[in-house]
Amino acid sequence: GRAHVSLGDLETAITEFTRALSFPQRTSTPSAHHELAIALKKNNGDTHEINLHFEKALDMGMDPTSEAIEALGERNRSMMRALNRQYYKNSNSGSAERTGGGGIMSGGGVGSQSASVFAPQAKQNEEAPAQSDTLSLLEQGAATYDGHTPVGGEVEGTESSLSNLKVKKQRGSESNLSNLRR
């Protein structure tokens, strides 16, 4: 079809693109709709049919082209979806390249930080060694915490209100169970 368009044989090109669209849907189907719309436009075809094929191409995932924008306008629903999809794709691919992956643990998406809060940082001035020592201590603590060590103001040998609740709940369930047995 494209060869016929480039040769100026628009009638044959339209026939070929229409025939291509009669086959089961493939990855080239959006392109065939787009090319058919362009051929119809060059051949002074029906505006509604031209717009329909541009919309189908965009709805199937094709990126907006200048021809489609000119025919449909930027306020067309299919065009707005395609422009949003293209913007989303571009913004995601750009941020992954800038930060090396993304996510707060790797440093992506956290303001202008370029490294993880948990990763050792390069020494830039005299305060950096103290900061990396503190960070190292935090990393060690996070890596060795087993879930049973006292935290949050608890001191070994004293009971917290949480452990008191657990004991009361266990005693309460035992007494309720023994009451049911009687």
mmCIF file with all atom_site columns, C-alpha atoms in Angstrom:
data_model
loop_
_atom_site.group_PDB
_atom_site.id
_atom_site.type_symbol
_atom_site.label_atom_id
_atom_site.label_alt_id
_atom_site.label_comp_id
_atom_site.label_asym_id
_atom_site.label_entity_id
_atom_site.label_seq_id
_atom_site.pdbx_PDB_ins_code
_atom_site.Cartn_x
_atom_site.Cartn_y
_atom_site.Cartn_z
_atom_site.occupancy
_atom_site.B_iso_or_equiv
_atom_site.pdbx_formal_charge
_atom_site.auth_seq_id
_atom_site.auth_comp_id
_atom_site.auth_asym_id
_atom_site.auth_atom_id
_atom_site.pdbx_PDB_model_num
ATOM 1   C CA . GLY A 1 1   ? 0.000   0.000   0.000  1.00 0.00 ? 1   GLY A CA 1
ATOM 2   C CA . ARG A 1 2   ? 2.734   2.477   0.896  1.00 0.00 ? 2   ARG A CA 1
ATOM 3   C CA . ALA A 1 3   ? 4.500   1.895   -2.403 1.00 0.00 ? 3   ALA A CA 1
ATOM 4   C CA . HIS A 1 4   ? 1.296   2.728   -4.276 1.00 0.00 ? 4   HIS A CA 1
ATOM 5   C CA . VAL A 1 5   ? 0.883   5.931   -2.238 1.00 0.00 ? 5   VAL A CA 1
ATOM 6   C CA . SER A 1 6   ? 4.442   7.009   -3.031 1.00 0.00 ? 6   SER A CA 1
ATOM 7   C CA . LEU A 1 7   ? 3.787   6.284   -6.737 1.00 0.00 ? 7   LEU A CA 1
ATOM 8   C CA . GLY A 1 8   ? 0.591   8.345   -6.612 1.00 0.00 ? 8   GLY A CA 1
ATOM 9   C CA . ASP A 1 9   ? -1.686  5.352   -7.262 1.00 0.00 ? 9   ASP A CA 1
ATOM 10  C CA . LEU A 1 10  ? -4.088  6.177   -4.425 1.00 0.00 ? 10  LEU A CA 1
ATOM 11  C CA . GLU A 1 11  ? -6.991  3.948   -5.547 1.00 0.00 ? 11  GLU A CA 1
ATOM 12  C CA . THR A 1 12  ? -4.780  0.836   -5.500 1.00 0.00 ? 12  THR A CA 1
ATOM 13  C CA . ALA A 1 13  ? -3.219  1.918   -2.193 1.00 0.00 ? 13  ALA A CA 1
ATOM 14  C CA . ILE A 1 14  ? -6.668  2.277   -0.614 1.00 0.00 ? 14  ILE A CA 1
ATOM 15  C CA . THR A 1 15  ? -7.635  -1.156  -1.911 1.00 0.00 ? 15  THR A CA 1
ATOM 16  C CA . GLU A 1 16  ? -4.428  -2.716  -0.535 1.00 0.00 ? 16  GLU A CA 1
ATOM 17  C CA . PHE A 1 17  ? -4.790  -1.108  2.888  1.00 0.00 ? 17  PHE A CA 1
ATOM 18  C CA . THR A 1 18  ? -8.445  -2.147  3.069  1.00 0.00 ? 18  THR A CA 1
ATOM 19  C CA . ARG A 1 19  ? -7.456  -5.709  2.134  1.00 0.00 ? 19  ARG A CA 1
ATOM 20  C CA . ALA A 1 20  ? -4.728  -5.689  4.809  1.00 0.00 ? 20  ALA A CA 1
ATOM 21  C CA . LEU A 1 21  ? -7.314  -4.665  7.401  1.00 0.00 ? 21  LEU A CA 1
ATOM 22  C CA . SER A 1 22  ? -9.505  -7.637  6.469  1.00 0.00 ? 22  SER A CA 1
ATOM 23  C CA . PHE A 1 23  ? -6.888  -10.018 7.909  1.00 0.00 ? 23  PHE A CA 1
ATOM 24  C CA . PRO A 1 24  ? -6.839  -10.867 11.627 1.00 0.00 ? 24  PRO A CA 1
ATOM 25  C CA . GLN A 1 25  ? -5.477  -8.090  13.828 1.00 0.00 ? 25  GLN A CA 1
ATOM 26  C CA . ARG A 1 26  ? -1.690  -7.922  14.111 1.00 0.00 ? 26  ARG A CA 1
ATOM 27  C CA . THR A 1 27  ? 0.908   -5.478  15.354 1.00 0.00 ? 27  THR A CA 1
ATOM 28  C CA . SER A 1 28  ? 0.834   -3.766  11.945 1.00 0.00 ? 28  SER A CA 1
ATOM 29  C CA . THR A 1 29  ? -2.936  -3.139  12.069 1.00 0.00 ? 29  THR A CA 1
ATOM 30  C CA . PRO A 1 30  ? -2.687  0.346   13.668 1.00 0.00 ? 30  PRO A CA 1
ATOM 31  C CA . SER A 1 31  ? -0.212  1.361   10.983 1.00 0.00 ? 31  SER A CA 1
ATOM 32  C CA . ALA A 1 32  ? -2.539  0.062   8.251  1.00 0.00 ? 32  ALA A CA 1
ATOM 33  C CA . HIS A 1 33  ? -5.407  2.177   9.651  1.00 0.00 ? 33  HIS A CA 1
ATOM 34  C CA . HIS A 1 34  ? -3.128  5.204   9.759  1.00 0.00 ? 34  HIS A CA 1
ATOM 35  C CA . GLU A 1 35  ? -1.815  4.709   6.224  1.00 0.00 ? 35  GLU A CA 1
ATOM 36  C CA . LEU A 1 36  ? -5.345  4.141   4.925  1.00 0.00 ? 36  LEU A CA 1
ATOM 37  C CA . ALA A 1 37  ? -6.477  7.399   6.528  1.00 0.00 ? 37  ALA A CA 1
ATOM 38  C CA . ILE A 1 38  ? -3.597  9.256   4.867  1.00 0.00 ? 38  ILE A CA 1
ATOM 39  C CA . ALA A 1 39  ? -4.369  7.687   1.483  1.00 0.00 ? 39  ALA A CA 1
ATOM 40  C CA . LEU A 1 40  ? -8.064  8.547   1.818  1.00 0.00 ? 40  LEU A CA 1
ATOM 41  C CA . LYS A 1 41  ? -7.173  12.126  2.764  1.00 0.00 ? 41  LYS A CA 1
ATOM 42  C CA . LYS A 1 42  ? -4.873  12.523  -0.265 1.00 0.00 ? 42  LYS A CA 1
ATOM 43  C CA . ASN A 1 43  ? -7.648  11.069  -2.445 1.00 0.00 ? 43  ASN A CA 1
ATOM 44  C CA . ASN A 1 44  ? -10.219 13.547  -0.999 1.00 0.00 ? 44  ASN A CA 1
ATOM 45  C CA . GLY A 1 45  ? -12.085 10.742  0.756  1.00 0.00 ? 45  GLY A CA 1
ATOM 46  C CA . ASP A 1 46  ? -14.930 10.983  3.241  1.00 0.00 ? 46  ASP A CA 1
ATOM 47  C CA . THR A 1 47  ? -13.835 13.012  6.281  1.00 0.00 ? 47  THR A CA 1
ATOM 48  C CA . HIS A 1 48  ? -15.764 10.764  8.666  1.00 0.00 ? 48  HIS A CA 1
ATOM 49  C CA . GLU A 1 49  ? -14.031 7.645   7.321  1.00 0.00 ? 49  GLU A CA 1
ATOM 50  C CA . ILE A 1 50  ? -10.617 9.340   7.475  1.00 0.00 ? 50  ILE A CA 1
ATOM 51  C CA . ASN A 1 51  ? -11.189 10.339  11.108 1.00 0.00 ? 51  ASN A CA 1
ATOM 52  C CA . LEU A 1 52  ? -12.457 6.857   11.936 1.00 0.00 ? 52  LEU A CA 1
ATOM 53  C CA . HIS A 1 53  ? -9.246  5.216   10.684 1.00 0.00 ? 53  HIS A CA 1
ATOM 54  C CA . PHE A 1 54  ? -7.031  7.753   12.478 1.00 0.00 ? 54  PHE A CA 1
ATOM 55  C CA . GLU A 1 55  ? -8.999  7.112   15.685 1.00 0.00 ? 55  GLU A CA 1
ATOM 56  C CA . LYS A 1 56  ? -8.687  3.330   15.300 1.00 0.00 ? 56  LYS A CA 1
ATOM 57  C CA . ALA A 1 57  ? -4.940  3.634   14.787 1.00 0.00 ? 57  ALA A CA 1
ATOM 58  C CA . LEU A 1 58  ? -4.596  5.778   17.920 1.00 0.00 ? 58  LEU A CA 1
ATOM 59  C CA . ASP A 1 59  ? -6.914  3.562   19.984 1.00 0.00 ? 59  ASP A CA 1
ATOM 60  C CA . MET A 1 60  ? -4.797  0.541   19.035 1.00 0.00 ? 60  MET A CA 1
ATOM 61  C CA . GLY A 1 61  ? -1.713  2.165   20.527 1.00 0.00 ? 61  GLY A CA 1
ATOM 62  C CA . MET A 1 62  ? -0.150  4.102   17.690 1.00 0.00 ? 62  MET A CA 1
ATOM 63  C CA . ASP A 1 63  ? 1.601   7.323   18.677 1.00 0.00 ? 63  ASP A CA 1
ATOM 64  C CA . PRO A 1 64  ? -0.011  10.528  17.391 1.00 0.00 ? 64  PRO A CA 1
ATOM 65  C CA . THR A 1 65  ? 1.327   11.893  14.119 1.00 0.00 ? 65  THR A CA 1
ATOM 66  C CA . SER A 1 66  ? 1.067   15.360  12.650 1.00 0.00 ? 66  SER A CA 1
ATOM 67  C CA . GLU A 1 67  ? -1.436  14.048  10.057 1.00 0.00 ? 67  GLU A CA 1
ATOM 68  C CA . ALA A 1 68  ? -3.675  12.587  12.777 1.00 0.00 ? 68  ALA A CA 1
ATOM 69  C CA . ILE A 1 69  ? -3.446  15.742  14.906 1.00 0.00 ? 69  ILE A CA 1
ATOM 70  C CA . GLU A 1 70  ? -4.315  17.875  11.886 1.00 0.00 ? 70  GLU A CA 1
ATOM 71  C CA . ALA A 1 71  ? -7.302  15.707  10.959 1.00 0.00 ? 71  ALA A CA 1
ATOM 72  C CA . LEU A 1 72  ? -8.710  15.069  14.450 1.00 0.00 ? 72  LEU A CA 1
ATOM 73  C CA . GLY A 1 73  ? -7.503  18.029  16.484 1.00 0.00 ? 73  GLY A CA 1
ATOM 74  C CA . GLU A 1 74  ? -6.020  17.832  19.962 1.00 0.00 ? 74  GLU A CA 1
ATOM 75  C CA . ARG A 1 75  ? -9.431  17.736  21.670 1.00 0.00 ? 75  ARG A CA 1
ATOM 76  C CA . ASN A 1 76  ? -10.496 14.457  20.060 1.00 0.00 ? 76  ASN A CA 1
ATOM 77  C CA . ARG A 1 77  ? -10.906 11.718  22.705 1.00 0.00 ? 77  ARG A CA 1
ATOM 78  C CA . SER A 1 78  ? -8.685  9.203   20.903 1.00 0.00 ? 78  SER A CA 1
ATOM 79  C CA . MET A 1 79  ? -6.074  11.883  20.344 1.00 0.00 ? 79  MET A CA 1
ATOM 80  C CA . MET A 1 80  ? -6.075  12.932  24.010 1.00 0.00 ? 80  MET A CA 1
ATOM 81  C CA . ARG A 1 81  ? -5.637  9.308   25.121 1.00 0.00 ? 81  ARG A CA 1
ATOM 82  C CA . ALA A 1 82  ? -2.779  8.830   22.669 1.00 0.00 ? 82  ALA A CA 1
ATOM 83  C CA . LEU A 1 83  ? -1.092  12.065  23.723 1.00 0.00 ? 83  LEU A CA 1
ATOM 84  C CA . ASN A 1 84  ? -1.433  11.090  27.400 1.00 0.00 ? 84  ASN A CA 1
ATOM 85  C CA . ARG A 1 85  ? -0.062  7.616   26.670 1.00 0.00 ? 85  ARG A CA 1
ATOM 86  C CA . GLN A 1 86  ? 2.875   9.134   24.797 1.00 0.00 ? 86  GLN A CA 1
ATOM 87  C CA . TYR A 1 87  ? 3.537   11.626  27.611 1.00 0.00 ? 87  TYR A CA 1
ATOM 88  C CA . TYR A 1 88  ? 3.376   8.840   30.225 1.00 0.00 ? 88  TYR A CA 1
ATOM 89  C CA . LYS A 1 89  ? 5.724   6.648   28.201 1.00 0.00 ? 89  LYS A CA 1
ATOM 90  C CA . ASN A 1 90  ? 8.213   9.492   27.678 1.00 0.00 ? 90  ASN A CA 1
ATOM 91  C CA . SER A 1 91  ? 8.137   10.631  31.302 1.00 0.00 ? 91  SER A CA 1
ATOM 92  C CA . ASN A 1 92  ? 8.690   7.097   32.618 1.00 0.00 ? 92  ASN A CA 1
ATOM 93  C CA . SER A 1 93  ? 11.501  6.271   30.242 1.00 0.00 ? 93  SER A CA 1
ATOM 94  C CA . GLY A 1 94  ? 13.211  9.583   30.976 1.00 0.00 ? 94  GLY A CA 1
ATOM 95  C CA . SER A 1 95  ? 13.086  9.227   34.763 1.00 0.00 ? 95  SER A CA 1
ATOM 96  C CA . ALA A 1 96  ? 14.471  5.678   34.693 1.00 0.00 ? 96  ALA A CA 1
ATOM 97  C CA . GLU A 1 97  ? 17.448  6.820   32.631 1.00 0.00 ? 97  GLU A CA 1
ATOM 98  C CA . ARG A 1 98  ? 18.170  9.787   34.901 1.00 0.00 ? 98  ARG A CA 1
ATOM 99  C CA . THR A 1 99  ? 18.039  7.902   38.201 1.00 0.00 ? 99  THR A CA 1
ATOM 100 C CA . GLY A 1 100 ? 19.130  4.450   37.179 1.00 0.00 ? 100 GLY A CA 1
ATOM 101 C CA . GLY A 1 101 ? 15.896  2.632   37.958 1.00 0.00 ? 101 GLY A CA 1
ATOM 102 C CA . GLY A 1 102 ? 13.644  4.604   40.226 1.00 0.00 ? 102 GLY A CA 1
ATOM 103 C CA . GLY A 1 103 ? 12.068  3.904   43.569 1.00 0.00 ? 103 GLY A CA 1
ATOM 104 C CA . ILE A 1 104 ? 12.964  5.450   46.909 1.00 0.00 ? 104 ILE A CA 1
ATOM 105 C CA . MET A 1 105 ? 15.385  2.707   47.927 1.00 0.00 ? 105 MET A CA 1
ATOM 106 C CA . SER A 1 106 ? 17.563  3.298   44.871 1.00 0.00 ? 106 SER A CA 1
ATOM 107 C CA . GLY A 1 107 ? 17.317  7.065   45.124 1.00 0.00 ? 107 GLY A CA 1
ATOM 108 C CA . GLY A 1 108 ? 14.930  7.651   42.252 1.00 0.00 ? 108 GLY A CA 1
ATOM 109 C CA . GLY A 1 109 ? 12.008  9.934   42.822 1.00 0.00 ? 109 GLY A CA 1
ATOM 110 C CA . VAL A 1 110 ? 13.320  11.404  46.073 1.00 0.00 ? 110 VAL A CA 1
ATOM 111 C CA . GLY A 1 111 ? 13.900  15.035  45.287 1.00 0.00 ? 111 GLY A CA 1
ATOM 112 C CA . SER A 1 112 ? 17.352  15.533  43.882 1.00 0.00 ? 112 SER A CA 1
ATOM 113 C CA . GLN A 1 113 ? 19.031  12.672  45.734 1.00 0.00 ? 113 GLN A CA 1
ATOM 114 C CA . SER A 1 114 ? 21.074  10.519  43.432 1.00 0.00 ? 114 SER A CA 1
ATOM 115 C CA . ALA A 1 115 ? 21.848  7.707   45.862 1.00 0.00 ? 115 ALA A CA 1
ATOM 116 C CA . SER A 1 116 ? 19.881  5.543   48.228 1.00 0.00 ? 116 SER A CA 1
ATOM 117 C CA . VAL A 1 117 ? 19.397  6.567   51.815 1.00 0.00 ? 117 VAL A CA 1
ATOM 118 C CA . PHE A 1 118 ? 20.744  3.143   52.747 1.00 0.00 ? 118 PHE A CA 1
ATOM 119 C CA . ALA A 1 119 ? 23.691  3.115   50.350 1.00 0.00 ? 119 ALA A CA 1
ATOM 120 C CA . PRO A 1 120 ? 27.078  4.508   51.368 1.00 0.00 ? 120 PRO A CA 1
ATOM 121 C CA . GLN A 1 121 ? 27.544  8.018   50.077 1.00 0.00 ? 121 GLN A CA 1
ATOM 122 C CA . ALA A 1 122 ? 30.604  9.530   48.460 1.00 0.00 ? 122 ALA A CA 1
ATOM 123 C CA . LYS A 1 123 ? 32.683  11.757  50.704 1.00 0.00 ? 123 LYS A CA 1
ATOM 124 C CA . GLN A 1 124 ? 32.272  15.343  49.617 1.00 0.00 ? 124 GLN A CA 1
ATOM 125 C CA . ASN A 1 125 ? 33.503  17.314  52.630 1.00 0.00 ? 125 ASN A CA 1
ATOM 126 C CA . GLU A 1 126 ? 34.722  16.858  56.212 1.00 0.00 ? 126 GLU A CA 1
ATOM 127 C CA . GLU A 1 127 ? 31.228  16.100  57.561 1.00 0.00 ? 127 GLU A CA 1
ATOM 128 C CA . ALA A 1 128 ? 30.811  13.115  55.249 1.00 0.00 ? 128 ALA A CA 1
ATOM 129 C CA . PRO A 1 129 ? 32.717  10.576  57.438 1.00 0.00 ? 129 PRO A CA 1
ATOM 130 C CA . ALA A 1 130 ? 30.448  11.253  60.430 1.00 0.00 ? 130 ALA A CA 1
ATOM 131 C CA . GLN A 1 131 ? 27.379  10.938  58.235 1.00 0.00 ? 131 GLN A CA 1
ATOM 132 C CA . SER A 1 132 ? 28.562  7.664   56.696 1.00 0.00 ? 132 SER A CA 1
ATOM 133 C CA . ASP A 1 133 ? 29.395  6.285   60.193 1.00 0.00 ? 133 ASP A CA 1
ATOM 134 C CA . THR A 1 134 ? 25.871  7.086   61.345 1.00 0.00 ? 134 THR A CA 1
ATOM 135 C CA . LEU A 1 135 ? 24.424  5.622   58.208 1.00 0.00 ? 135 LEU A CA 1
ATOM 136 C CA . SER A 1 136 ? 26.547  2.525   58.685 1.00 0.00 ? 136 SER A CA 1
ATOM 137 C CA . LEU A 1 137 ? 25.183  2.117   62.221 1.00 0.00 ? 137 LEU A CA 1
ATOM 138 C CA . LEU A 1 138 ? 21.622  2.494   60.948 1.00 0.00 ? 138 LEU A CA 1
ATOM 139 C CA . GLU A 1 139 ? 22.271  -0.064  58.235 1.00 0.00 ? 139 GLU A CA 1
ATOM 140 C CA . GLN A 1 140 ? 23.722  -2.516  60.738 1.00 0.00 ? 140 GLN A CA 1
ATOM 141 C CA . GLY A 1 141 ? 20.799  -2.033  63.094 1.00 0.00 ? 141 GLY A CA 1
ATOM 142 C CA . ALA A 1 142 ? 18.252  -2.526  60.340 1.00 0.00 ? 142 ALA A CA 1
ATOM 143 C CA . ALA A 1 143 ? 20.034  -5.629  59.083 1.00 0.00 ? 143 ALA A CA 1
ATOM 144 C CA . THR A 1 144 ? 20.388  -7.268  62.528 1.00 0.00 ? 144 THR A CA 1
ATOM 145 C CA . TYR A 1 145 ? 16.976  -6.449  64.041 1.00 0.00 ? 145 TYR A CA 1
ATOM 146 C CA . ASP A 1 146 ? 15.247  -9.736  64.795 1.00 0.00 ? 146 ASP A CA 1
ATOM 147 C CA . GLY A 1 147 ? 11.846  -8.456  65.921 1.00 0.00 ? 147 GLY A CA 1
ATOM 148 C CA . HIS A 1 148 ? 12.298  -9.571  69.539 1.00 0.00 ? 148 HIS A CA 1
ATOM 149 C CA . THR A 1 149 ? 14.763  -6.929  70.704 1.00 0.00 ? 149 THR A CA 1
ATOM 150 C CA . PRO A 1 150 ? 13.227  -4.187  72.910 1.00 0.00 ? 150 PRO A CA 1
ATOM 151 C CA . VAL A 1 151 ? 12.445  -1.028  70.940 1.00 0.00 ? 151 VAL A CA 1
ATOM 152 C CA . GLY A 1 152 ? 10.544  2.201   71.381 1.00 0.00 ? 152 GLY A CA 1
ATOM 153 C CA . GLY A 1 153 ? 11.609  2.985   74.931 1.00 0.00 ? 153 GLY A CA 1
ATOM 154 C CA . GLU A 1 154 ? 11.441  -0.580  76.237 1.00 0.00 ? 154 GLU A CA 1
ATOM 155 C CA . VAL A 1 155 ? 14.304  -1.642  78.467 1.00 0.00 ? 155 VAL A CA 1
ATOM 156 C CA . GLU A 1 156 ? 15.260  -5.208  79.167 1.00 0.00 ? 156 GLU A CA 1
ATOM 157 C CA . GLY A 1 157 ? 13.764  -6.421  82.436 1.00 0.00 ? 157 GLY A CA 1
ATOM 158 C CA . THR A 1 158 ? 10.735  -4.117  82.276 1.00 0.00 ? 158 THR A CA 1
ATOM 159 C CA . GLU A 1 159 ? 7.381   -4.863  80.742 1.00 0.00 ? 159 GLU A CA 1
ATOM 160 C CA . SER A 1 160 ? 5.769   -2.719  78.120 1.00 0.00 ? 160 SER A CA 1
ATOM 161 C CA . SER A 1 161 ? 2.080   -2.043  77.869 1.00 0.00 ? 161 SER A CA 1
ATOM 162 C CA . LEU A 1 162 ? 2.025   -4.247  74.776 1.00 0.00 ? 162 LEU A CA 1
ATOM 163 C CA . SER A 1 163 ? 3.445   -7.253  76.601 1.00 0.00 ? 163 SER A CA 1
ATOM 164 C CA . ASN A 1 164 ? 0.988   -6.598  79.469 1.00 0.00 ? 164 ASN A CA 1
ATOM 165 C CA . LEU A 1 165 ? -1.873  -6.705  76.984 1.00 0.00 ? 165 LEU A CA 1
ATOM 166 C CA . LYS A 1 166 ? -0.645  -10.012 75.585 1.00 0.00 ? 166 LYS A CA 1
ATOM 167 C CA . VAL A 1 167 ? -0.471  -11.562 79.067 1.00 0.00 ? 167 VAL A CA 1
ATOM 168 C CA . LYS A 1 168 ? -3.923  -10.242 80.037 1.00 0.00 ? 168 LYS A CA 1
ATOM 169 C CA . LYS A 1 169 ? -5.393  -11.497 76.778 1.00 0.00 ? 169 LYS A CA 1
ATOM 170 C CA . GLN A 1 170 ? -3.895  -14.964 77.311 1.00 0.00 ? 170 GLN A CA 1
ATOM 171 C CA . ARG A 1 171 ? -5.123  -15.116 80.942 1.00 0.00 ? 171 ARG A CA 1
ATOM 172 C CA . GLY A 1 172 ? -8.527  -13.832 79.869 1.00 0.00 ? 172 GLY A CA 1
ATOM 173 C CA . SER A 1 173 ? -8.896  -16.472 77.203 1.00 0.00 ? 173 SER A CA 1
ATOM 174 C CA . GLU A 1 174 ? -7.787  -19.194 79.635 1.00 0.00 ? 174 GLU A CA 1
ATOM 175 C CA . SER A 1 175 ? -10.323 -18.096 82.258 1.00 0.00 ? 175 SER A CA 1
ATOM 176 C CA . ASN A 1 176 ? -13.077 -17.825 79.649 1.00 0.00 ? 176 ASN A CA 1
ATOM 177 C CA . LEU A 1 177 ? -12.185 -21.305 78.429 1.00 0.00 ? 177 LEU A CA 1
ATOM 178 C CA . SER A 1 178 ? -12.236 -22.737 81.952 1.00 0.00 ? 178 SER A CA 1
ATOM 179 C CA . ASN A 1 179 ? -15.600 -21.007 82.596 1.00 0.00 ? 179 ASN A CA 1
ATOM 180 C CA . LEU A 1 180 ? -17.062 -22.652 79.509 1.00 0.00 ? 180 LEU A CA 1
ATOM 181 C CA . ARG A 1 181 ? -15.894 -26.085 80.663 1.00 0.00 ? 181 ARG A CA 1
ATOM 182 C CA . ARG A 1 182 ? -17.708 -25.740 84.026 1.00 0.00 ? 182 ARG A CA 1
#
